[in-house]
mmCIF file of C-alpha atoms in Angstrom:
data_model
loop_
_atom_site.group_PDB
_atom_site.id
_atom_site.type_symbol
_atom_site.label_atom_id
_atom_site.label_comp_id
_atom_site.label_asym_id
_atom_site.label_seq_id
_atom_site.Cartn_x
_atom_site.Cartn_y
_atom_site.Cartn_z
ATOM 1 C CA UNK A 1186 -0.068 2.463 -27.697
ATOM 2 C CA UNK A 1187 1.842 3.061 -24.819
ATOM 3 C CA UNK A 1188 0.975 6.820 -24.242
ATOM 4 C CA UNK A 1189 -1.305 7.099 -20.962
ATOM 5 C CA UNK A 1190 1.710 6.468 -18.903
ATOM 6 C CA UNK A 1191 4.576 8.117 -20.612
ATOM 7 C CA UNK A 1192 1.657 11.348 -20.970
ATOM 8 C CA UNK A 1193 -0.139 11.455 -17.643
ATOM 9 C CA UNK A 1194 0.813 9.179 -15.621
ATOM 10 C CA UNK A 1195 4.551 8.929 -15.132
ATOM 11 C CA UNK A 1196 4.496 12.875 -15.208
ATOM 12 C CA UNK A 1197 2.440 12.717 -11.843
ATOM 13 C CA UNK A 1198 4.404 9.974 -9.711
ATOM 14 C CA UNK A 1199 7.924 11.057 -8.913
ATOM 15 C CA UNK A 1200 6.349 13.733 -7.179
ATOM 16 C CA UNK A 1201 4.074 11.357 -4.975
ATOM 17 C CA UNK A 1202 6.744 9.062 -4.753
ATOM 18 C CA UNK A 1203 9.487 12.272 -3.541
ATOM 19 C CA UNK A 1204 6.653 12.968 -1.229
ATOM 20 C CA UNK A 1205 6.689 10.019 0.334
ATOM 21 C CA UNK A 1206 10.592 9.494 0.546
ATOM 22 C CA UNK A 1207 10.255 6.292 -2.039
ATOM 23 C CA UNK A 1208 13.152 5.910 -4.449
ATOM 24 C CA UNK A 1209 11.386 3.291 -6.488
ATOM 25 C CA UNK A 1210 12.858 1.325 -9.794
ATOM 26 C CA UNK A 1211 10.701 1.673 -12.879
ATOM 27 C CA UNK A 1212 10.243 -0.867 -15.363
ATOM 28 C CA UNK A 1213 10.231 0.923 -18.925
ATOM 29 C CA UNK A 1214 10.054 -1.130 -22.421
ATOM 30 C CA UNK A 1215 12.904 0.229 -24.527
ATOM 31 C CA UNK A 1216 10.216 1.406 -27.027
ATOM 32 C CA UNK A 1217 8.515 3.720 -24.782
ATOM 33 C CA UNK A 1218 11.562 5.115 -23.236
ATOM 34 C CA UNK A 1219 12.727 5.897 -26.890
ATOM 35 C CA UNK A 1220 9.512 7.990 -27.480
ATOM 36 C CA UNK A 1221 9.394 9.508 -24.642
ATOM 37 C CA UNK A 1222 13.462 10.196 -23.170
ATOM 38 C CA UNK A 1223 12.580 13.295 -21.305
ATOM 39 C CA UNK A 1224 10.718 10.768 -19.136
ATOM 40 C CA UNK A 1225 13.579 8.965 -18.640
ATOM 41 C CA UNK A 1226 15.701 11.766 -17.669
ATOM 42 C CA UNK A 1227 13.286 13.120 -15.368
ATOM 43 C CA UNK A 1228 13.120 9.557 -13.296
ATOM 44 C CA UNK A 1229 16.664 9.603 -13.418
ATOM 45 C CA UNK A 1230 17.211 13.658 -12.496
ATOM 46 C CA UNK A 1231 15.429 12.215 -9.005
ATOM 47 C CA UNK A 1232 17.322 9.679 -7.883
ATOM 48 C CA UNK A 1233 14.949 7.040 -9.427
ATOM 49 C CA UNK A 1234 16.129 4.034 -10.965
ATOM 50 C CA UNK A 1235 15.124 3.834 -14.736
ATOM 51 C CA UNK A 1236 15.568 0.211 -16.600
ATOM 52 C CA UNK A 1237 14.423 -1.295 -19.136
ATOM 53 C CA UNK A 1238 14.206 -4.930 -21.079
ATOM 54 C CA UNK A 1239 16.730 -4.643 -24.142
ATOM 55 C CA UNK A 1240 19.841 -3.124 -22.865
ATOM 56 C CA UNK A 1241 20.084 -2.522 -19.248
ATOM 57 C CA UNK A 1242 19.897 0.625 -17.294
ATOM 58 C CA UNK A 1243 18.099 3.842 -19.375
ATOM 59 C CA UNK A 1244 19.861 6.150 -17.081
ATOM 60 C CA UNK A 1245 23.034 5.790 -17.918
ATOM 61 C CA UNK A 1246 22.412 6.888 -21.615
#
């Protein structure tokens, strides 16, 4: 559960979405974002903004 994006996907947008100039927000359940915190970091290393459902911002952590 929960791996095609944190795996393949999420890997492959913040450079499409850099290329483009987009600073999107990304909507990540607290239980993926605890499996998978280099993703997390990454989104956040970029300017992204990381959040999730249980406690607020994930990039502040």
């Amino acid at each position: 559960m929960g791996e095609y994006g944190p795996k393949r996907g999420a890997p492959r947008m913040p450079d499409a979405l850099d290329a483009a100039g987009v600073r999107p927000s990304w909507m990540i359940p607290a239980t993926v974002a605890e499996r998978y915190p280099e993703t997390v970091r990454d989104v956040a290393a970029r300017g992204h903004d990381p959040a999730g459902g249980r406690s607020g911002p994930l990039g502040a952590q």
